[in-house]
Amino acid sequence: MTPVAPGPKPTLLNAFSYRPGRDPLAFFTDLARTYGDIVAYRLGGEQLYFVNDPQQIKDILITNNRNFTKGRALQRTKRLLGEGLLTSEGATHLRQRRLVQPAFHRERIAAYADTMVEYADRSRGRWRDGATLDVAQEMNRLTLSIVGKTLFDVDVQSQAAEVGVALTRVIETFWMTMLPFSDLLEHLPVPKLRRARAARAQLDAIIYGMIAERRQSGRDHGDLLSMLLSAQDEEAEGAGGLMSDEQVRDEAMTIFLAGHETTANALTWTWYLLSTAPDVEVKLHAEVDRALQGKLPGVTDIAALPFVERVVTESMRLYPPAWIIGRRAITAYPLGPYMAPARSIMVMSPFVVQRDARYYKEPERFDPDRWTPEFRAALPKFAYFPFGGGPRQCIGESFAWMELILLVATIAQQWQLRLVPGHPVVPQPLVTLRTKHGMRMTVTQRT
Ligand code: HEM
């Protein structure tokens, strides 16, 4: 007989104590530390398996990825994102991925470095010595304008850009649409949602307008939208294998939404961690000053900023923006000695695995210096996986690394950020790992 995986028994008491609701991070950490690498439990009528073993995670995301779908949760976002990369499955996903991939090639992304630094320079130029800011909000604004410029060649911050206003409205409520009861919300007269619906229609009109204009003029703006418009599918018949207008719209919207909040979160947590570790901050400042000599960074400076990269790596270890990844099994799936029935949900958490003492000494400590080449080489694959893995691995990973390193370097060159004493730092694990009360910090100009 197949053994049953350990996990909290479905008693009435456990039904109350084993709920992720109030504090999901503590809930999942506790499950892993109590029951081990494979934990079975039932939640909301679903059979879940919480998988904490890097090898098993690799098998689910890569080796046996065909046995899984991303499942229903994402289907709800289809209303906004259509059949974009995040929401499509199977053959459609594969085809779209092949088409979109060239827009994220290293050389193409390198061309965005100057835009990233230019916007970071503008942000830091607005700060005043001794001011207190919500750094979470600042980082959100900054990454939003970067994705707006690199994707659509529009300046989201300028009030004149109606696309900026429409996008902001849609984003404000995007996360609401991911809630389980979002179907209901759609029909309620919530003013924010009504505005968002109107904004979504307006945004569609703007994007389709841009697509039509660009198809007609044939002008290459050097942005992602131009890349998407010229992407060719060699295997497709008709229309030269180009994406339809609707597909371009769906991918553009997907990249726009997937591409800024995650990065903003990573930056916010990085500033927080640096403010708790002055010795690390001193090293960071020294490297930035030495490497840049007062100039703004460019893509060629990245190689001279290895400590900045370690700081960001370590920050995403402790606070991975995509803190949880899920897959639904299509057929029964063997998990070590156990057999997960068809339709079970596999839950994998970078947050939990990346704080596991088996892989990280003093796992709760913010220690960028642990990331030596030897440590990296010895670390099991998928003991660190902030960008997922396999065919659904984050397509924006190189974009994100470049953005994180350049933004940290540009801002740290001029400013020191300190958490306002007493400000409550509470992680809020929604779709991404946000901060519940923002991140109030005081900025001091470096002399
Ligand atoms: C620190 C920043 C980021 C993190 C931590 C992150 C994380 C992730 C993860 C974990 C996934 C896979 C989810 C799964 O397997 O279920 C993913 C997918 C994706 N990400 Fe990112 N991401 C980041 C930045 C970006 C950026 C900058 C872009 C675009 C400009 C982007 C676009 C996407 C897209 C389109 C997908 C779907 C890929 C597919 O299913 O084929 N991400 N991201």
Coordinates of C-alpha atoms and ligand atoms in Angstrom, one line a residue:
M1 CA 0.0 0.0 0.0
T2 CA 1.3 3.5 -0.8
P3 CA 2.2 5.4 2.4
V4 CA 0.3 8.6 3.2
A5 CA 2.4 11.7 3.3
P6 CA 2.7 13.4 6.8
G7 CA 0.7 16.5 7.6
P8 CA -1.8 17.9 10.0
K9 CA -4.7 15.5 10.4
P10 CA -8.1 16.9 9.4
T11 CA -9.5 17.2 13.0
L12 CA -11.7 20.1 13.9
L13 CA -9.0 21.6 16.0
N14 CA -6.5 21.5 13.2
A15 CA -9.1 23.0 10.8
F16 CA -8.7 26.1 13.0
S17 CA -5.0 26.0 13.7
Y18 CA -3.8 25.0 10.2
R19 CA -5.1 27.8 8.1
P20 CA -2.8 30.0 6.1
G21 CA -5.2 32.9 6.5
R22 CA -3.7 35.2 9.2
D23 CA 0.0 34.6 8.7
P24 CA 0.8 32.5 5.6
L25 CA 4.5 32.9 5.9
A26 CA 4.5 31.5 9.5
F27 CA 2.0 28.9 8.5
F28 CA 4.0 27.4 5.6
T29 CA 7.3 27.7 7.5
D30 CA 5.8 25.9 10.4
L31 CA 4.3 23.1 8.2
A32 CA 7.8 22.5 6.7
R33 CA 9.7 22.5 9.9
T34 CA 7.1 20.2 11.6
Y35 CA 6.4 17.7 8.8
G36 CA 9.4 17.8 6.5
D37 CA 10.0 17.9 2.8
I38 CA 6.6 16.6 1.6
V39 CA 3.5 17.7 3.5
A40 CA 0.0 16.7 2.7
Y41 CA -3.0 18.7 3.8
R42 CA -6.5 19.6 2.7
L43 CA -7.7 23.1 2.3
G44 CA -10.9 24.5 0.9
G45 CA -11.8 21.1 -0.5
E46 CA -8.5 20.8 -2.3
Q47 CA -5.7 18.2 -1.7
L48 CA -2.5 20.1 -1.4
Y49 CA 1.1 19.0 -1.2
F50 CA 3.7 21.4 0.2
V51 CA 7.0 20.4 -1.4
N52 CA 10.2 21.6 0.3
D53 CA 12.9 19.4 -1.2
P54 CA 14.9 21.1 -4.0
Q55 CA 15.2 17.9 -6.1
Q56 CA 11.4 17.4 -6.0
I57 CA 10.8 21.0 -6.8
K58 CA 13.1 20.7 -9.8
D59 CA 11.2 17.6 -10.9
I60 CA 7.9 19.4 -10.8
L61 CA 9.1 22.6 -12.5
I62 CA 11.4 21.1 -15.1
T63 CA 11.7 17.3 -15.4
N64 CA 8.0 16.5 -15.2
N65 CA 6.5 19.9 -16.1
R66 CA 4.2 18.3 -18.6
N67 CA 2.4 16.7 -15.8
F68 CA 1.2 20.0 -14.5
T69 CA -0.8 23.1 -15.3
K70 CA -0.7 26.5 -13.6
G71 CA -4.3 25.9 -12.7
R72 CA -7.4 27.9 -12.2
A73 CA -6.2 30.7 -10.0
L74 CA -4.6 32.5 -12.9
Q75 CA -7.6 32.0 -15.2
R76 CA -9.3 34.8 -13.3
T77 CA -6.7 37.2 -14.5
K78 CA -7.5 36.3 -18.1
R79 CA -10.1 39.0 -18.1
L80 CA -7.4 41.5 -18.0
L81 CA -4.4 39.7 -19.5
G82 CA -6.2 37.6 -22.1
E83 CA -4.0 34.8 -23.5
G84 CA -0.7 36.3 -22.5
L85 CA 2.3 34.4 -21.2
L86 CA 1.3 34.3 -17.6
T87 CA -2.2 32.9 -18.3
S88 CA -1.9 30.7 -21.3
E89 CA -1.1 27.0 -21.1
G90 CA 0.2 24.2 -23.3
A91 CA 0.8 24.7 -27.0
T92 CA -0.4 28.3 -26.9
H93 CA 2.0 29.1 -24.1
L94 CA 4.9 27.4 -25.9
R95 CA 4.3 29.4 -29.1
Q96 CA 3.9 32.7 -27.4
R97 CA 7.0 32.1 -25.3
R98 CA 9.0 31.5 -28.5
L99 CA 7.7 34.7 -30.0
V100 CA 8.2 36.9 -27.0
Q101 CA 11.7 35.5 -26.0
P102 CA 13.7 37.6 -28.5
A103 CA 12.4 40.8 -26.8
F104 CA 14.3 39.6 -23.7
H105 CA 17.6 38.7 -25.2
R106 CA 20.6 40.0 -23.3
E107 CA 21.6 42.5 -26.0
R108 CA 18.1 43.8 -26.4
I109 CA 17.8 44.3 -22.6
A110 CA 21.2 46.0 -22.4
A111 CA 19.6 48.8 -24.5
Y112 CA 17.2 49.5 -21.6
A113 CA 20.0 50.1 -19.1
D114 CA 20.2 53.9 -19.9
T115 CA 16.4 54.3 -19.4
M116 CA 16.6 52.5 -16.1
V117 CA 19.4 54.7 -14.8
E118 CA 17.8 57.9 -16.2
Y119 CA 14.6 57.3 -14.3
A120 CA 16.5 56.3 -11.1
D121 CA 18.5 59.5 -11.4
R122 CA 15.2 61.5 -11.8
S123 CA 13.8 59.8 -8.7
R124 CA 16.9 60.5 -6.5
G125 CA 17.0 64.0 -7.8
R126 CA 13.5 64.7 -6.3
W127 CA 14.5 63.6 -2.8
R128 CA 15.4 66.2 -0.1
D129 CA 18.0 65.7 2.5
G130 CA 16.4 64.5 5.8
A131 CA 13.0 63.8 4.2
T132 CA 10.9 60.9 5.2
L133 CA 9.4 58.9 2.3
D134 CA 7.4 55.7 1.8
V135 CA 10.1 53.9 -0.1
A136 CA 7.7 51.1 -1.2
Q137 CA 5.7 53.7 -3.0
E138 CA 8.8 55.4 -4.4
M139 CA 10.1 52.1 -5.8
N140 CA 6.7 51.2 -7.3
R141 CA 6.6 54.5 -9.1
L142 CA 10.1 54.1 -10.4
T143 CA 9.7 50.6 -11.7
L144 CA 6.4 51.5 -13.2
S145 CA 7.9 54.3 -15.2
I146 CA 10.7 52.1 -16.3
V147 CA 8.5 49.4 -17.7
G148 CA 6.2 52.1 -19.3
K149 CA 9.2 53.6 -21.2
T150 CA 10.9 50.3 -22.1
L151 CA 7.6 48.7 -23.2
F152 CA 5.5 51.4 -24.8
D153 CA 8.0 54.3 -25.1
V154 CA 5.7 56.5 -23.0
D155 CA 6.5 58.6 -20.0
V156 CA 4.0 57.3 -17.4
Q157 CA 4.9 60.0 -14.9
S158 CA 4.1 62.9 -17.2
Q159 CA 0.5 63.9 -16.5
A160 CA 0.0 64.5 -20.2
A161 CA 0.3 60.8 -20.9
E162 CA -3.3 59.5 -20.7
V163 CA -1.9 56.0 -20.9
G164 CA -0.1 56.7 -17.6
V165 CA -3.3 57.6 -15.8
A166 CA -5.2 54.6 -17.3
L167 CA -2.5 52.2 -16.5
T168 CA -2.3 53.4 -12.9
R169 CA -6.0 53.0 -12.5
V170 CA -6.0 49.5 -13.9
I171 CA -3.1 48.5 -11.7
E172 CA -4.7 49.8 -8.5
T173 CA -7.4 47.2 -8.9
F174 CA -5.5 44.5 -10.7
W175 CA -4.7 42.6 -7.4
M176 CA -8.4 42.8 -6.4
T177 CA -9.2 40.8 -9.5
M178 CA -7.0 38.0 -8.2
L179 CA -9.1 37.5 -5.1
P180 CA -11.3 34.4 -4.9
F181 CA -14.5 36.4 -4.8
S182 CA -13.5 38.8 -7.6
D183 CA -16.3 37.5 -9.8
L184 CA -18.7 39.0 -7.4
L185 CA -16.8 42.2 -7.1
E186 CA -17.1 42.7 -10.8
H187 CA -20.8 43.2 -10.5
L188 CA -20.8 45.5 -7.5
P189 CA -20.9 49.3 -7.8
V190 CA -17.4 49.8 -6.2
P191 CA -16.3 53.2 -7.6
K192 CA -12.6 52.1 -7.8
L193 CA -13.6 49.1 -9.9
R194 CA -15.9 51.1 -12.1
R195 CA -13.1 53.5 -12.8
A196 CA -10.8 50.6 -13.5
R197 CA -13.3 49.1 -15.9
A198 CA -13.5 52.3 -17.8
A199 CA -9.7 52.7 -17.6
R200 CA -9.2 49.2 -19.0
A201 CA -11.4 50.0 -22.0
Q202 CA -9.5 53.2 -22.5
L203 CA -6.2 51.4 -22.2
D204 CA -7.3 48.9 -24.7
A205 CA -8.2 51.7 -27.1
I206 CA -4.8 53.3 -26.6
I207 CA -2.8 50.1 -27.0
Y208 CA -4.8 49.1 -30.1
G209 CA -4.3 52.7 -31.4
M210 CA -0.5 52.4 -30.9
I211 CA -0.4 49.0 -32.6
A212 CA -2.3 50.3 -35.6
E213 CA -0.1 53.4 -35.9
R214 CA 3.0 51.4 -35.7
R215 CA 1.9 48.7 -38.1
Q216 CA 1.1 51.5 -40.6
S217 CA 4.3 53.6 -40.1
G218 CA 6.6 50.6 -39.6
R219 CA 8.7 52.8 -37.3
D220 CA 10.8 50.9 -34.8
H221 CA 10.7 52.6 -31.4
G222 CA 13.3 50.3 -30.0
D223 CA 10.9 49.2 -27.2
L224 CA 9.2 45.9 -26.3
L225 CA 6.1 46.8 -28.2
S226 CA 8.0 47.2 -31.4
M227 CA 9.7 43.8 -30.7
L228 CA 6.4 42.1 -30.2
L229 CA 5.0 43.6 -33.4
S230 CA 7.9 42.3 -35.5
A231 CA 8.2 38.9 -33.8
Q232 CA 7.8 36.2 -36.4
D233 CA 6.5 32.7 -35.9
E234 CA 8.3 30.6 -38.5
E235 CA 5.9 27.7 -38.1
A236 CA 2.7 29.7 -38.3
E237 CA 0.8 30.1 -41.6
G238 CA -0.7 33.2 -43.0
A239 CA 0.0 36.9 -42.1
G240 CA 3.7 36.2 -42.3
G241 CA 3.6 34.5 -38.9
L242 CA 3.1 37.8 -37.0
M243 CA 1.2 38.0 -33.8
S244 CA -2.4 39.2 -34.1
D245 CA -3.2 42.7 -32.6
E246 CA -5.0 41.0 -29.8
Q247 CA -2.0 38.8 -28.9
V248 CA 0.3 41.7 -28.9
R249 CA -2.0 43.6 -26.6
D250 CA -2.2 40.6 -24.2
E251 CA 1.5 40.2 -24.1
A252 CA 2.2 43.9 -23.6
M253 CA -0.3 44.0 -20.7
T254 CA 1.1 40.9 -19.1
I255 CA 4.7 42.1 -19.2
F256 CA 3.6 45.5 -17.9
L257 CA 1.9 44.0 -14.9
A258 CA 4.4 41.2 -14.2
G259 CA 7.3 43.4 -14.7
H260 CA 7.1 46.1 -12.1
E261 CA 5.7 45.2 -8.8
T262 CA 8.0 42.3 -8.2
T263 CA 11.0 44.4 -8.9
A264 CA 9.7 47.2 -6.7
N265 CA 9.2 44.7 -3.8
A266 CA 12.8 43.4 -4.2
L267 CA 14.1 46.9 -4.0
T268 CA 12.0 47.9 -1.0
W269 CA 13.2 44.9 1.0
T270 CA 16.8 45.6 -0.1
W271 CA 16.7 49.1 1.4
Y272 CA 15.1 47.8 4.5
L273 CA 17.8 45.1 5.0
L274 CA 20.6 47.5 4.3
S275 CA 19.3 49.9 6.9
T276 CA 19.4 47.0 9.5
A277 CA 23.0 46.1 8.6
P278 CA 25.3 49.2 8.6
D279 CA 28.4 47.1 8.0
V280 CA 27.0 45.8 4.8
E281 CA 25.9 49.2 3.7
V282 CA 29.5 50.6 4.2
K283 CA 30.8 47.9 1.9
L284 CA 28.1 48.6 -0.7
H285 CA 28.8 52.4 -0.6
A286 CA 32.6 51.7 -1.0
E287 CA 32.1 49.5 -4.0
V288 CA 29.7 51.9 -5.7
D289 CA 32.0 54.9 -5.1
R290 CA 35.1 53.0 -6.3
A291 CA 33.4 51.5 -9.4
L292 CA 31.6 54.6 -10.6
Q293 CA 33.9 57.4 -9.5
G294 CA 30.8 59.7 -9.3
K295 CA 29.5 58.9 -12.8
L296 CA 26.1 57.4 -13.4
P297 CA 26.3 53.6 -14.0
G298 CA 25.8 52.0 -17.3
V299 CA 25.4 48.4 -18.5
T300 CA 29.2 48.0 -18.7
D301 CA 29.6 48.9 -15.0
I302 CA 27.6 45.9 -13.8
A303 CA 30.6 43.6 -13.9
A304 CA 32.4 46.0 -11.5
L305 CA 29.5 45.8 -9.0
P306 CA 29.7 42.2 -7.7
F307 CA 28.9 43.2 -4.1
V308 CA 25.7 45.1 -5.2
E309 CA 24.7 41.8 -7.0
R310 CA 25.3 39.8 -3.8
V311 CA 23.2 42.3 -1.8
V312 CA 20.3 41.9 -4.2
T313 CA 20.7 38.1 -4.3
E314 CA 20.7 37.9 -0.5
S315 CA 17.7 40.2 -0.3
M316 CA 15.7 38.0 -2.7
R317 CA 16.7 35.0 -0.6
L318 CA 15.1 36.4 2.5
Y319 CA 12.2 38.2 0.8
P320 CA 11.5 36.6 -2.5
P321 CA 8.9 38.8 -4.3
A322 CA 7.2 35.7 -5.7
W323 CA 7.1 33.9 -2.4
I324 CA 4.9 31.0 -3.5
I325 CA 4.6 29.0 -6.7
G326 CA 1.7 26.5 -7.4
R327 CA 1.0 23.8 -10.0
R328 CA -1.9 21.5 -10.4
A329 CA -1.2 17.8 -11.3
I330 CA -3.0 16.6 -14.4
T331 CA -2.6 12.9 -13.6
A332 CA -1.5 11.1 -10.4
Y333 CA 2.0 12.1 -9.5
P334 CA 4.6 10.1 -7.5
L335 CA 6.2 12.4 -4.9
G336 CA 9.0 10.2 -3.4
P337 CA 7.3 7.3 -1.7
Y338 CA 3.9 9.0 -1.9
M339 CA 1.3 9.2 -4.7
A340 CA -0.4 12.5 -5.2
P341 CA -3.8 12.0 -6.8
A342 CA -4.7 13.7 -10.1
R343 CA -5.8 17.3 -9.6
S344 CA -3.7 17.8 -6.4
I345 CA -2.0 21.1 -6.0
M346 CA 1.7 21.3 -5.5
V347 CA 2.8 24.3 -3.4
M348 CA 6.5 25.4 -3.5
S349 CA 7.8 28.3 -1.5
P350 CA 11.0 30.1 -2.3
F351 CA 10.5 31.9 1.1
V352 CA 10.5 28.7 3.1
V353 CA 13.3 26.8 1.2
Q354 CA 15.5 29.8 1.1
R355 CA 15.4 30.1 4.9
D356 CA 16.2 26.4 5.4
A357 CA 19.2 25.8 7.7
R358 CA 20.2 22.7 5.7
Y359 CA 21.2 25.0 2.9
Y360 CA 22.0 28.3 4.6
K361 CA 24.0 28.7 7.7
E362 CA 22.3 31.2 10.1
P363 CA 19.4 31.4 7.6
E364 CA 17.7 34.4 9.2
R365 CA 20.9 36.6 8.9
F366 CA 21.3 39.1 6.1
D367 CA 24.7 38.1 4.9
P368 CA 25.5 39.0 1.3
D369 CA 29.1 37.6 1.7
R370 CA 27.8 34.1 1.9
W371 CA 27.4 34.2 -1.9
T372 CA 30.9 33.2 -2.8
P373 CA 31.4 31.3 -6.1
E374 CA 32.1 28.1 -4.0
F375 CA 28.9 28.5 -2.0
R376 CA 26.9 29.0 -5.2
A377 CA 28.5 25.9 -6.8
A378 CA 27.7 23.7 -3.8
L379 CA 24.1 24.9 -3.4
P380 CA 21.6 22.4 -4.7
K381 CA 19.7 23.8 -7.7
F382 CA 16.3 25.0 -6.5
A383 CA 17.5 25.7 -3.0
Y384 CA 17.4 29.3 -4.4
F385 CA 14.6 29.9 -7.0
P386 CA 13.2 33.4 -6.8
F387 CA 12.5 33.3 -10.6
G388 CA 11.0 29.8 -10.6
G389 CA 12.3 27.4 -13.2
G390 CA 11.6 25.3 -16.4
P391 CA 9.5 26.4 -19.3
R392 CA 7.6 28.9 -17.1
Q393 CA 10.6 30.5 -15.6
C394 CA 10.4 34.2 -15.3
I395 CA 11.0 35.6 -18.8
G396 CA 12.1 38.9 -17.3
E397 CA 14.8 37.5 -15.1
S398 CA 17.8 39.2 -16.9
F399 CA 15.8 42.4 -17.2
A400 CA 15.1 42.3 -13.4
W401 CA 18.7 41.6 -12.4
M402 CA 20.0 44.4 -14.5
E403 CA 17.3 46.8 -13.2
L404 CA 17.9 45.8 -9.5
I405 CA 21.7 46.3 -9.7
L406 CA 21.6 49.6 -11.6
L407 CA 18.9 51.1 -9.4
V408 CA 20.5 50.1 -6.2
A409 CA 23.9 51.5 -7.4
T410 CA 22.4 54.8 -8.7
I411 CA 20.4 55.5 -5.5
A412 CA 23.1 54.3 -3.1
Q413 CA 25.6 56.5 -4.8
Q414 CA 23.8 59.6 -3.4
W415 CA 21.6 58.5 -0.6
Q416 CA 21.6 56.6 2.7
L417 CA 18.2 55.2 3.7
R418 CA 17.2 54.5 7.3
L419 CA 14.0 53.0 8.6
V420 CA 12.0 55.4 10.6
P421 CA 12.2 54.1 14.2
G422 CA 9.1 52.3 15.3
H423 CA 7.8 51.9 11.8
P424 CA 6.1 48.5 11.7
V425 CA 7.7 46.2 9.0
V426 CA 5.2 43.6 8.3
P427 CA 5.4 41.3 5.2
Q428 CA 2.1 41.0 3.4
P429 CA 2.2 37.9 1.2
L430 CA -0.5 38.6 -1.4
V431 CA 0.3 37.6 -4.9
T432 CA 3.7 39.2 -4.3
L433 CA 5.5 39.7 -1.0
R434 CA 4.6 43.3 -0.2
T435 CA 5.0 45.3 3.0
K436 CA 1.7 45.8 4.8
H437 CA 2.4 49.4 6.0
G438 CA 4.7 50.5 3.2
M439 CA 8.3 51.3 4.2
R440 CA 8.8 54.7 5.8
M441 CA 12.4 55.7 5.6
T442 CA 14.5 58.8 6.1
V443 CA 16.9 59.7 3.3
T444 CA 20.2 61.3 4.1
Q445 CA 22.4 62.8 1.4
R446 CA 25.9 61.1 1.3
T447 CA 28.7 63.6 1.4
Ligands
HEM1 C1 12.6 40.7 -9.0 C2 11.7 40.6 -10.0 C3 11.0 39.4 -10.5 C4 10.7 38.2 -9.8 C5 11.1 37.8 -8.4 C6 9.9 37.5 -10.8 C7 9.4 36.2 -10.5 C8 8.7 35.4 -11.4 C9 8.4 34.0 -11.2 C10 8.7 33.2 -9.9 C11 7.7 33.6 -12.3 C12 7.2 32.1 -12.5 C13 5.9 31.8 -11.8 C14 5.5 30.4 -11.9 O1 6.3 29.5 -12.3 O2 4.4 30.1 -11.6 C15 7.6 34.7 -13.2 C16 7.0 34.6 -14.4 C17 6.9 35.7 -15.3 N1 7.6 36.9 -15.2 FE1 8.7 37.5 -13.6 N2 9.7 38.2 -11.9 C18 10.3 39.4 -11.8 C19 10.4 40.4 -12.8 C20 9.9 40.3 -14.0 C21 10.0 41.3 -15.0 C22 10.9 42.6 -14.9 C23 9.3 40.9 -16.1 C24 9.1 41.6 -17.5 C25 9.6 42.7 -17.8 C26 8.6 39.7 -15.8 C27 7.8 39.0 -16.6 C28 7.3 37.7 -16.3 C29 6.4 36.9 -17.2 C30 5.9 37.4 -18.5 C31 6.2 35.7 -16.6 C32 5.4 34.5 -17.2 C33 6.4 33.6 -17.9 C34 5.7 32.3 -18.5 O3 4.8 31.8 -17.8 O4 6.1 31.9 -19.5 N3 9.0 39.3 -14.5 N4 8.3 35.8 -12.6

